[in-house]
Short mmCIF file of N, CA and C in Angstrom, two decimals:
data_model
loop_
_atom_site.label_atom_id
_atom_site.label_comp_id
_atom_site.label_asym_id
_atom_site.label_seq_id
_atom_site.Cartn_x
_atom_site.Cartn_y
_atom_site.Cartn_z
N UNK A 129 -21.28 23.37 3.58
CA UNK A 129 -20.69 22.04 3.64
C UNK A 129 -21.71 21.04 3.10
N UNK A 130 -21.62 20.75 1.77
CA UNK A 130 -22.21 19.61 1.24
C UNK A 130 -21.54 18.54 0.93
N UNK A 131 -22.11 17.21 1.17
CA UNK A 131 -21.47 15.76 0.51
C UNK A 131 -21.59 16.12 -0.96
N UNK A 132 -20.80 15.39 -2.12
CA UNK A 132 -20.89 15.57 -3.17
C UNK A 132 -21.05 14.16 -3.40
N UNK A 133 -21.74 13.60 -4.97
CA UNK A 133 -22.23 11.96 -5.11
C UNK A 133 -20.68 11.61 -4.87
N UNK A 134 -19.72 11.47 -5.03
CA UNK A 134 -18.47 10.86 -5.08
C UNK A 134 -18.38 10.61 -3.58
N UNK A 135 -18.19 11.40 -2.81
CA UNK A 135 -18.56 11.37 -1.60
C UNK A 135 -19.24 10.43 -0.70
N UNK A 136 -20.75 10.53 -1.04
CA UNK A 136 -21.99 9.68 -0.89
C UNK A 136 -21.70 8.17 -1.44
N UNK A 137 -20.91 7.75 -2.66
CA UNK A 137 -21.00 6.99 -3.05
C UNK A 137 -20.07 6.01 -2.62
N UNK A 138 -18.51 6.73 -2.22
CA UNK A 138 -17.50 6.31 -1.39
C UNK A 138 -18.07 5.57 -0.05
N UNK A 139 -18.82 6.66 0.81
CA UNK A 139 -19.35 6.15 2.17
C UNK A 139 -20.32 4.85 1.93
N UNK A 140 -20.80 4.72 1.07
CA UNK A 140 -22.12 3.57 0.88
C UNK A 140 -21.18 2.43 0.70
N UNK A 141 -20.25 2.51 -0.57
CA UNK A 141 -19.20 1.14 -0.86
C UNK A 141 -18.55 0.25 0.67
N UNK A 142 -17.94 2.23 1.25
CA UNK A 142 -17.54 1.30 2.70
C UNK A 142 -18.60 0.76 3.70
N UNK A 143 -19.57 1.14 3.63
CA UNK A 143 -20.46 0.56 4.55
C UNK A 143 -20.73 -0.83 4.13
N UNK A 144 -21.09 -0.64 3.21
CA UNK A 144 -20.63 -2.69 2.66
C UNK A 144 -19.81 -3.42 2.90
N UNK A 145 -18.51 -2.64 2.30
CA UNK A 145 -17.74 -3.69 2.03
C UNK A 145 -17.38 -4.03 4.33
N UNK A 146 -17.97 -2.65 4.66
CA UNK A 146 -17.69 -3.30 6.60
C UNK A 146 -18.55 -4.31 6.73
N UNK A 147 -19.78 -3.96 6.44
CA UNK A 147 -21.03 -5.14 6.53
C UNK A 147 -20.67 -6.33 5.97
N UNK A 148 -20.03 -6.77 4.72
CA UNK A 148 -19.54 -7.81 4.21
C UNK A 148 -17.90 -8.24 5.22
N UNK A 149 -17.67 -7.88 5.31
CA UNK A 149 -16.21 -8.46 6.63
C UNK A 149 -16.96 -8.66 7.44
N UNK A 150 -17.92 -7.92 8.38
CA UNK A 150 -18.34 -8.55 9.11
C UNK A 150 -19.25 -10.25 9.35
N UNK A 151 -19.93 -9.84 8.42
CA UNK A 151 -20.76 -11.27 7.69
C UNK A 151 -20.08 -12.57 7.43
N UNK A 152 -18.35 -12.36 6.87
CA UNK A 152 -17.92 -13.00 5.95
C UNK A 152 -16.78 -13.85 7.82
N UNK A 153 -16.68 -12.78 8.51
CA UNK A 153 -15.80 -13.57 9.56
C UNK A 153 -17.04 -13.76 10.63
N UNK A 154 -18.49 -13.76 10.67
CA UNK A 154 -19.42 -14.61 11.46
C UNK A 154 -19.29 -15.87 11.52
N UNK A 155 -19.97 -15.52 9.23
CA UNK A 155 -20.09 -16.60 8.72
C UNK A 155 -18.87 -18.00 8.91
N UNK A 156 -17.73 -17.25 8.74
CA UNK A 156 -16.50 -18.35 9.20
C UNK A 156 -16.25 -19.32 10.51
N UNK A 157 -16.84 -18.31 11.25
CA UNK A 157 -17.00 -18.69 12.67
C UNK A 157 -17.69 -19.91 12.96
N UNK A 158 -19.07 -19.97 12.38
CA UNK A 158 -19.84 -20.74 12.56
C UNK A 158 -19.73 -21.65 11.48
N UNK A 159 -19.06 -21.45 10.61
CA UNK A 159 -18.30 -23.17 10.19
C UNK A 159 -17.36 -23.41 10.89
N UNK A 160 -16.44 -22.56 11.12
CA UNK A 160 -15.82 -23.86 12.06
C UNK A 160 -16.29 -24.36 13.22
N UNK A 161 -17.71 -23.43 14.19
CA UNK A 161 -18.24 -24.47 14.82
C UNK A 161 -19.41 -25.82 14.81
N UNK A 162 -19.71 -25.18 13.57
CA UNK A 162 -20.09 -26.18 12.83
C UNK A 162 -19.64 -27.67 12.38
N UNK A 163 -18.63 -27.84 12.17
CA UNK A 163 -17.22 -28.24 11.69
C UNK A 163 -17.19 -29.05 13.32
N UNK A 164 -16.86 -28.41 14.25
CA UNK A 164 -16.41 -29.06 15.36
C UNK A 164 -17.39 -29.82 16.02
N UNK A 165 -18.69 -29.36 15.87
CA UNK A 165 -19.88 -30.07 16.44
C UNK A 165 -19.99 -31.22 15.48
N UNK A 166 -20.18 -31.15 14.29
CA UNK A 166 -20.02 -32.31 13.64
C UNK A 166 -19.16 -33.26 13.87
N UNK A 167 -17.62 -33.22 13.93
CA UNK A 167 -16.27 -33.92 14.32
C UNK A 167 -16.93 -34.37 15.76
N UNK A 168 -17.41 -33.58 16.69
CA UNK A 168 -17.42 -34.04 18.19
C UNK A 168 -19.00 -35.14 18.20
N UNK A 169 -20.01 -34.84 16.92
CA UNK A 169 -21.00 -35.65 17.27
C UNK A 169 -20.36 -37.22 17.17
N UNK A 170 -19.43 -36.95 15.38
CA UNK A 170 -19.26 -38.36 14.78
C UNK A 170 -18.28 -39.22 15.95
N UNK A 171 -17.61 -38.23 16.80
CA UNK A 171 -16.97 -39.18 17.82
C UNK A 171 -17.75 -39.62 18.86
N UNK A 172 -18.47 -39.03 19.42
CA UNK A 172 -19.27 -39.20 20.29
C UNK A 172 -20.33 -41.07 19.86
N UNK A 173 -20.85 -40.87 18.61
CA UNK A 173 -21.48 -42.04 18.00
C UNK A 173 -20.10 -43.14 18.20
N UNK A 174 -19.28 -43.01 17.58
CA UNK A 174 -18.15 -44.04 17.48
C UNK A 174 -17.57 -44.55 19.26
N UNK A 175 -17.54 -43.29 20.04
CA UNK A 175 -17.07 -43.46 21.18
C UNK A 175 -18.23 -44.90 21.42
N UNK A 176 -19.19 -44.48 21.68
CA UNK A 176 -20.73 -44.76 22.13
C UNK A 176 -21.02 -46.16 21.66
N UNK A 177 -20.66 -46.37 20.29
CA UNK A 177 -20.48 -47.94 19.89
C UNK A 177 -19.53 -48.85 20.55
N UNK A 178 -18.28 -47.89 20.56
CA UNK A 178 -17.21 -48.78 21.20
C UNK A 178 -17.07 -49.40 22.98
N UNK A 179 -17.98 -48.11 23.58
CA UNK A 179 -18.50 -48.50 24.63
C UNK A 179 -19.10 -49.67 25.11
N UNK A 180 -20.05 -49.47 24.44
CA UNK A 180 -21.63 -50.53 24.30
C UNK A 180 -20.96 -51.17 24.16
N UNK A 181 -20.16 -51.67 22.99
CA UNK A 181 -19.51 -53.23 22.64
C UNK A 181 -18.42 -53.75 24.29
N UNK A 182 -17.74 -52.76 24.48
CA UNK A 182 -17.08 -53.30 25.74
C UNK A 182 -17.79 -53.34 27.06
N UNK A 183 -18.72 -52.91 27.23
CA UNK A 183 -19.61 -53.47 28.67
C UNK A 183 -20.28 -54.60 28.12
N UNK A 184 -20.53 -54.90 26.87
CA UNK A 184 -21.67 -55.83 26.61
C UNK A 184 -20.73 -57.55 26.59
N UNK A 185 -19.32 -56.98 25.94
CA UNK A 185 -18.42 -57.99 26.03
C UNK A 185 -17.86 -58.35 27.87
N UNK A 186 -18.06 -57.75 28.68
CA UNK A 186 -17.72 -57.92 30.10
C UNK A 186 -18.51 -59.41 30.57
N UNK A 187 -17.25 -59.59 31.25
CA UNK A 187 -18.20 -61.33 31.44
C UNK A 187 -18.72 -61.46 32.90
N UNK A 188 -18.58 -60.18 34.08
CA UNK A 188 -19.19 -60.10 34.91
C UNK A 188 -19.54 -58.57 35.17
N UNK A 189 -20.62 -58.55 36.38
CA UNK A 189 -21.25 -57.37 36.57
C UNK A 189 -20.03 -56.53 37.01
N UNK A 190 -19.37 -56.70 37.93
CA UNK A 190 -17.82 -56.17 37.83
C UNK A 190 -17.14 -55.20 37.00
N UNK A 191 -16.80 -56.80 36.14
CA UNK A 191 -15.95 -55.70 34.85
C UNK A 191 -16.76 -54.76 33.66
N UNK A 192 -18.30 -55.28 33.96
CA UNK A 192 -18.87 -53.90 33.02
C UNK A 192 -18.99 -53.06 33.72
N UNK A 193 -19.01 -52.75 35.10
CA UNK A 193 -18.78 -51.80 35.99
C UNK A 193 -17.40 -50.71 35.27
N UNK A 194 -16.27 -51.82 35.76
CA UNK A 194 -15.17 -51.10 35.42
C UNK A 194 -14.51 -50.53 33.78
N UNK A 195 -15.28 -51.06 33.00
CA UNK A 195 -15.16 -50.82 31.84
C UNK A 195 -16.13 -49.19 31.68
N UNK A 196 -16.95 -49.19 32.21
CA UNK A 196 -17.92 -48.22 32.05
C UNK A 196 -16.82 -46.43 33.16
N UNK A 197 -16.40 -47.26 34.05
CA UNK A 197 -15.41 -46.13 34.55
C UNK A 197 -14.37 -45.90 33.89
N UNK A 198 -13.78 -47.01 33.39
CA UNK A 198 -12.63 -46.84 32.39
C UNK A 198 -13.43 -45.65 31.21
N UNK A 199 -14.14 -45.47 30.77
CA UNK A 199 -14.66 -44.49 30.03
C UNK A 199 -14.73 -43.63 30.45
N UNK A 200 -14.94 -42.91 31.63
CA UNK A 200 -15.62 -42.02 32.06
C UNK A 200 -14.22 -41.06 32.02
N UNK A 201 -12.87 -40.94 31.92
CA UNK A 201 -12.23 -40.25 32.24
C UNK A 201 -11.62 -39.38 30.93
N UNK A 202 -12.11 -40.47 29.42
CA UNK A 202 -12.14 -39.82 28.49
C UNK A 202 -12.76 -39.16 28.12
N UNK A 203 -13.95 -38.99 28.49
CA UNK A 203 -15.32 -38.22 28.06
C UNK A 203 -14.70 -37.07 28.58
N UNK A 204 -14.26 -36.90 29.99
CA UNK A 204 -13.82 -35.59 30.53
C UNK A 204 -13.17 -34.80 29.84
N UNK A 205 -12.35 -35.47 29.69
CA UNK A 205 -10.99 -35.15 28.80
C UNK A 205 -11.59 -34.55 27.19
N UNK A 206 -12.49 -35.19 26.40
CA UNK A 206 -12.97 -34.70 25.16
C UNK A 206 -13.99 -33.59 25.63
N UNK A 207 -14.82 -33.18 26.57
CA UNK A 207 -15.72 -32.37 26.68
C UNK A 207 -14.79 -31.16 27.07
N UNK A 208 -13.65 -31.37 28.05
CA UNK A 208 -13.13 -29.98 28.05
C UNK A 208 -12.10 -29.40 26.99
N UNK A 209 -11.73 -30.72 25.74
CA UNK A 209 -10.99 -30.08 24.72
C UNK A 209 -12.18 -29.36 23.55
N UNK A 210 -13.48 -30.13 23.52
CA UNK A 210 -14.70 -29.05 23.16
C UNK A 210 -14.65 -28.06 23.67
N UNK A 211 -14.61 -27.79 24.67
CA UNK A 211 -15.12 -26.57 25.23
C UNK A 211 -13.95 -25.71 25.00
N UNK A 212 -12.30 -26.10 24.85
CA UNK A 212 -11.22 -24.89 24.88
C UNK A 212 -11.52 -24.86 23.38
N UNK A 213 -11.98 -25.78 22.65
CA UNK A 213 -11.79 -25.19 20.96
C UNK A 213 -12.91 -23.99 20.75
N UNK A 214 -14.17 -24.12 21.25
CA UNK A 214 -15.32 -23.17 21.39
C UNK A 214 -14.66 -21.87 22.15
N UNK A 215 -14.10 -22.17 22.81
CA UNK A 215 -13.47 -20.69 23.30
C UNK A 215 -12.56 -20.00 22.38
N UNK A 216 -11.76 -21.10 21.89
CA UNK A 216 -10.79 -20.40 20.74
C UNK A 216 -11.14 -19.65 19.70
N UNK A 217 -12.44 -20.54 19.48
CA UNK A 217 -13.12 -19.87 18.41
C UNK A 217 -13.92 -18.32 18.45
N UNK A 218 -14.20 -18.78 19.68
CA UNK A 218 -14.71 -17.39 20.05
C UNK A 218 -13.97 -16.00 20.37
N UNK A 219 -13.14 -16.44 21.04
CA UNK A 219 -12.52 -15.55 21.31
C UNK A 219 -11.24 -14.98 19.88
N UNK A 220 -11.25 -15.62 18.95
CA UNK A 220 -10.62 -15.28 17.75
C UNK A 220 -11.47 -14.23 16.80
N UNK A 221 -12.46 -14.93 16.72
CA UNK A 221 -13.78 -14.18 16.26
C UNK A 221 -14.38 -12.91 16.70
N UNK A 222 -14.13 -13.07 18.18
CA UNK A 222 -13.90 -11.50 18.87
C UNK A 222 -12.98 -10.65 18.41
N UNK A 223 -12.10 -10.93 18.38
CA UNK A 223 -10.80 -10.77 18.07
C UNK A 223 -10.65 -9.93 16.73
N UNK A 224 -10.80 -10.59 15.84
CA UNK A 224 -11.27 -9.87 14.39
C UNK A 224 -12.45 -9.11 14.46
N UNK A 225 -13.04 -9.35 15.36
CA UNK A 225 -14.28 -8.46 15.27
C UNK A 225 -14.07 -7.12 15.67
N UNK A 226 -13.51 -7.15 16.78
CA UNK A 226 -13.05 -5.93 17.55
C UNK A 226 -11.52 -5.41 17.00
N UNK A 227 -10.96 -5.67 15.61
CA UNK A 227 -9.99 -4.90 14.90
C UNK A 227 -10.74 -4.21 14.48
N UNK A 228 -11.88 -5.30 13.54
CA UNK A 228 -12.78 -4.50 12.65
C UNK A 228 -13.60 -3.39 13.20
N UNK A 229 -14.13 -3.07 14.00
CA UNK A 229 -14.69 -2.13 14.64
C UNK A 229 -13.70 -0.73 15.03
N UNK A 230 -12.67 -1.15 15.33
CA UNK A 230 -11.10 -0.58 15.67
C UNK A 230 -11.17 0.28 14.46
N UNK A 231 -10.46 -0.57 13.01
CA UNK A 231 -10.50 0.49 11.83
C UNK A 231 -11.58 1.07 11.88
N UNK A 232 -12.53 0.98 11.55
CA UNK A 232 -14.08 1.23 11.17
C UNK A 232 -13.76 3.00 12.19
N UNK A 233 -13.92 2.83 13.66
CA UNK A 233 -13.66 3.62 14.09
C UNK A 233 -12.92 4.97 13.18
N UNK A 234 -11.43 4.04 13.31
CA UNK A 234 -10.19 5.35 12.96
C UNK A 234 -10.75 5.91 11.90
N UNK A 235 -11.16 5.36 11.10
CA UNK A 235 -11.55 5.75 9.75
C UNK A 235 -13.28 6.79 9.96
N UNK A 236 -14.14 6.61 10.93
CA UNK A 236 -15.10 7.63 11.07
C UNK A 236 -14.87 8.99 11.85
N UNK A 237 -13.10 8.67 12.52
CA UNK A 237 -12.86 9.88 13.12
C UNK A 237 -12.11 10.50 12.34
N UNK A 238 -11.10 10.18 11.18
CA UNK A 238 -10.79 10.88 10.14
C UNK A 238 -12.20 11.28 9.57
N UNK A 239 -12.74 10.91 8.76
CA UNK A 239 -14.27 11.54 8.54
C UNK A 239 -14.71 12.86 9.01
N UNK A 240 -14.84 12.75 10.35
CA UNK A 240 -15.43 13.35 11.08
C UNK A 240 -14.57 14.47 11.41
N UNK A 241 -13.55 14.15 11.40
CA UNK A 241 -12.67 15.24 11.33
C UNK A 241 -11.91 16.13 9.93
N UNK A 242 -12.22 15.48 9.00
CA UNK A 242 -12.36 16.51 8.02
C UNK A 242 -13.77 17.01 7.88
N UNK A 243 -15.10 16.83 8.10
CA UNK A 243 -16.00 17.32 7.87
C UNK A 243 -16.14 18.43 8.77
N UNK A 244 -15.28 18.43 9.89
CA UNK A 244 -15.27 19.80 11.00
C UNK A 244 -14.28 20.69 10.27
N UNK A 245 -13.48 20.13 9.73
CA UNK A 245 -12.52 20.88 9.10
C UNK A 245 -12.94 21.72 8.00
N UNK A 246 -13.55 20.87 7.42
CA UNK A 246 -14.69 21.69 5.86
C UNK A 246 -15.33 22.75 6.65
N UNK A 247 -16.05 22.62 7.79
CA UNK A 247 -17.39 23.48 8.23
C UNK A 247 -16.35 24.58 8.90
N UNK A 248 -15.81 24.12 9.49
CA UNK A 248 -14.77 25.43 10.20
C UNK A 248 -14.30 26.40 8.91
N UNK A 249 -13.71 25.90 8.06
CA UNK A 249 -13.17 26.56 6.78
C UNK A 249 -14.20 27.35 6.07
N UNK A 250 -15.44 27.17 6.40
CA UNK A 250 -16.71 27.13 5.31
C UNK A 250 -17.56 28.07 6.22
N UNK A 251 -16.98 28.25 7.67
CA UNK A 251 -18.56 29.02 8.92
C UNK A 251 -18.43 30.19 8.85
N UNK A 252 -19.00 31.39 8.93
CA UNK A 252 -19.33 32.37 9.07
C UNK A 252 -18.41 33.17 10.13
N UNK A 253 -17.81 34.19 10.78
CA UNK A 253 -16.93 34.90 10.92
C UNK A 253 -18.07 34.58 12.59
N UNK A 254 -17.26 34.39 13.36
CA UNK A 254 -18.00 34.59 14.81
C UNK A 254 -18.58 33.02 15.48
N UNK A 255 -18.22 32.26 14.62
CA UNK A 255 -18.32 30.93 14.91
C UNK A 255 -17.84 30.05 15.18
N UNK A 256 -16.59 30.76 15.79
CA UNK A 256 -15.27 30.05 16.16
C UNK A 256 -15.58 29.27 17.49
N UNK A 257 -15.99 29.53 18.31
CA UNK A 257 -16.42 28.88 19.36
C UNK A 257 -17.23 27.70 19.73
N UNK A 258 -18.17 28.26 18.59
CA UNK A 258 -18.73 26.56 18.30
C UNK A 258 -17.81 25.22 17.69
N UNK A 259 -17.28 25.93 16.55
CA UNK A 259 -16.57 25.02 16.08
C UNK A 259 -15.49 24.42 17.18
N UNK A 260 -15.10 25.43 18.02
CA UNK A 260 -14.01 24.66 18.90
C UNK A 260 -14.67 23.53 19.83
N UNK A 261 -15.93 24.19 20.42
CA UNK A 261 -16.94 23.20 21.29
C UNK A 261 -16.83 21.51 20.32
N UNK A 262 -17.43 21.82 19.22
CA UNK A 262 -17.71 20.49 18.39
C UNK A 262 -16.11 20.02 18.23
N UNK A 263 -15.17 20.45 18.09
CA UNK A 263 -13.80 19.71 17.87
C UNK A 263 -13.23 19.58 19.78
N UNK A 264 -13.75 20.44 20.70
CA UNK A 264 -13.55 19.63 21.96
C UNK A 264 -14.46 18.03 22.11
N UNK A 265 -15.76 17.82 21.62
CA UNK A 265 -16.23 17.22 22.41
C UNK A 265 -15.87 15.78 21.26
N UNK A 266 -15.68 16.10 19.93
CA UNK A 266 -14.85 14.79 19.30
C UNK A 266 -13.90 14.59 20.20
N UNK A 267 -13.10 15.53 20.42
CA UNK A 267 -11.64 15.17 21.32
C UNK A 267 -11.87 14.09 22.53
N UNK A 268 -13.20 14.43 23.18
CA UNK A 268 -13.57 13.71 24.40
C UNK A 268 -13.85 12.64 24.07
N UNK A 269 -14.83 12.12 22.96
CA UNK A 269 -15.29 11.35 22.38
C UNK A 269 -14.35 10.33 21.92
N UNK A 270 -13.30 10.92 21.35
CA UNK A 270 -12.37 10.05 20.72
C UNK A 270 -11.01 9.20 22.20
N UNK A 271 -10.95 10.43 22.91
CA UNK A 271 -10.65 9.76 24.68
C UNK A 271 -11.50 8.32 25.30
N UNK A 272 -12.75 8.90 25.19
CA UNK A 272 -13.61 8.08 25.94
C UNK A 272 -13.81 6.63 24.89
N UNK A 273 -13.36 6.40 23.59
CA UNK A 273 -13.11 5.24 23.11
C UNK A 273 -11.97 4.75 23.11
N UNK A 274 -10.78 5.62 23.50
CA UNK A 274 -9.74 5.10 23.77
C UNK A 274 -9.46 4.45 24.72
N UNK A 275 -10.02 4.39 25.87
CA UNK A 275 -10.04 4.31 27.29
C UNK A 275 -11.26 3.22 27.62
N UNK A 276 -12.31 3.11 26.79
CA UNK A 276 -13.44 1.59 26.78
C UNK A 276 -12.48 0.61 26.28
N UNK A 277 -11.81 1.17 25.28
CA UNK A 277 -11.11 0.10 24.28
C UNK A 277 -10.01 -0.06 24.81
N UNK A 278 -8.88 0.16 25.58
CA UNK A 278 -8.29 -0.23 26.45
C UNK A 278 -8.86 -1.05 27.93
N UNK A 279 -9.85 -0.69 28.46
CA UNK A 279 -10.63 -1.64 29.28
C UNK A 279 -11.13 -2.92 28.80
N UNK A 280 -11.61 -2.64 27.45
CA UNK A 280 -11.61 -3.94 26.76
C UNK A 280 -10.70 -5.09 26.11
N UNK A 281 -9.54 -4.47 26.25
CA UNK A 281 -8.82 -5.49 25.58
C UNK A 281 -7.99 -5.62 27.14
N UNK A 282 -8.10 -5.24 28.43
CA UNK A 282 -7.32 -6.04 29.89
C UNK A 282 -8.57 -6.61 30.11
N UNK A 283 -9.41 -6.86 29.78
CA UNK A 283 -10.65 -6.91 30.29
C UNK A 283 -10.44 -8.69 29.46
N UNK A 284 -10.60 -8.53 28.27
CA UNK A 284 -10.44 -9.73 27.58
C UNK A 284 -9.18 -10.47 27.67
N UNK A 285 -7.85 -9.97 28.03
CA UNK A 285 -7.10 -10.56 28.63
C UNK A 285 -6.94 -11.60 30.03
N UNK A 286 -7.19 -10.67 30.35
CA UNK A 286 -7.03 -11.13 31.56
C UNK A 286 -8.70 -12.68 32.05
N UNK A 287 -9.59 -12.55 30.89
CA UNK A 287 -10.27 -13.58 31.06
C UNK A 287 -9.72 -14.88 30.23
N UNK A 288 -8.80 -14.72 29.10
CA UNK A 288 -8.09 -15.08 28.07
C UNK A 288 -7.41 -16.12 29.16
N UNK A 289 -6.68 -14.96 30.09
CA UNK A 289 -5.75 -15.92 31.39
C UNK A 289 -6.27 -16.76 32.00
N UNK A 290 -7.48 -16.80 32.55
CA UNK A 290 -7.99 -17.21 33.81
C UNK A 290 -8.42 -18.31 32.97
N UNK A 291 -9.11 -18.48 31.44
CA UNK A 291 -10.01 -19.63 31.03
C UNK A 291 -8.33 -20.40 30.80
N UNK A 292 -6.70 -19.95 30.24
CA UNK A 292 -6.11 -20.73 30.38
C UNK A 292 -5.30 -21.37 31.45
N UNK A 293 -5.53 -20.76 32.43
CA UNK A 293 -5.20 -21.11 33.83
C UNK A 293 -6.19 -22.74 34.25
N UNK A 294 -7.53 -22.56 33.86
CA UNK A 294 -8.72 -23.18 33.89
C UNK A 294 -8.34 -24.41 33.92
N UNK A 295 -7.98 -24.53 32.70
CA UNK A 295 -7.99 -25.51 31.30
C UNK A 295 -6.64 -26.02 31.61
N UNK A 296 -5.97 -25.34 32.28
CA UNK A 296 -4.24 -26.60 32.81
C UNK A 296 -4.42 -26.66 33.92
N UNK A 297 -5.46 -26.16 34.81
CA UNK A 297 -5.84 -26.79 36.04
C UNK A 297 -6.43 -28.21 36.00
N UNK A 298 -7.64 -27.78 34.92
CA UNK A 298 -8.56 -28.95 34.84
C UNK A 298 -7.57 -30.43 34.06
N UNK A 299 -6.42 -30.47 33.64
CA UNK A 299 -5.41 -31.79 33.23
C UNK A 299 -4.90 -32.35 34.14
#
């Protein structure tokens, strides 16, 4: 059982082109939080002017009091719509991340399972047993990611729930 360059050369392309999806939906990620930190600074400055100008316009200690509370309930309100967009983001980004890993998978257990297939076809008369050992313990192998990866996606659900449970509590 040898790789042949066609072979070798196939596996190298996909290892890129995974490394490049992966890179390419980071990279996305972090513009759009990029993107949002920027949007949330330039409001934050504008909020911050408009503030200042209305306590400074208050014609007693009073109403810059109450002007300054009158603010306070928007800030709330913008820090926790920051915080559900950062989750969105994240959790989208997970999201694609953990397809990508998903194929990546299916596609190393096809692999892996024709290369048992080659060696079985290719082993020596009395080596049947091994080969069955190595195609049991893929079998297990391929269980035991079925079964993380189902824990992982109730796992991410069910936190999916609770941050939107959160977030219409906190309105």
């Amino acid at each position: 059982m040898s790789l042949n360059v066609e072979q070798f050369a196939a596996a190298n392309k996909a290892t890129v082109d995974s490394l490049l999806a992966v890179a390419n939906t980071a990279l996305a990620s972090a513009e759009r939080v990029a993107a949002l930190n920027l949007s949330t600074a330039r409001s934050a400055l504008e909020d911050a002017a408009s503030n200042a100008r209305s306590v400074m316009e208050a014609k007693t200690p009073q109403a810059a009091l109450e002007a300054q509370k009158a603010m306070a309930q928007p800030a709330l309100e913008k820090a926790a719509a920051y915080s559900r967009s950062i989750y969105e983001i994240s959790s989208q980004t997970q999201q694609e991340l953990a397809k990508m890993a998903e194929s990546q998978f299916s596609e190393f257990q096809k692999s892996v399972a024709n290369m048992v297939e080659l060696a079985a076809k290719s082993a020596p008369a009395g080596s049947e047993g091994a080969v069955a050992a190595v195609q049991s313990a893929i079998a297990a192998a391929n269980s035991a990611f079925g079964n993380m990866n189902g824990i992982a996606k109730q796992f991410a659900d069910a936190a999916q729930k609770n941050m939107a449970a959160a977030f219409k509590q906190g309105k």
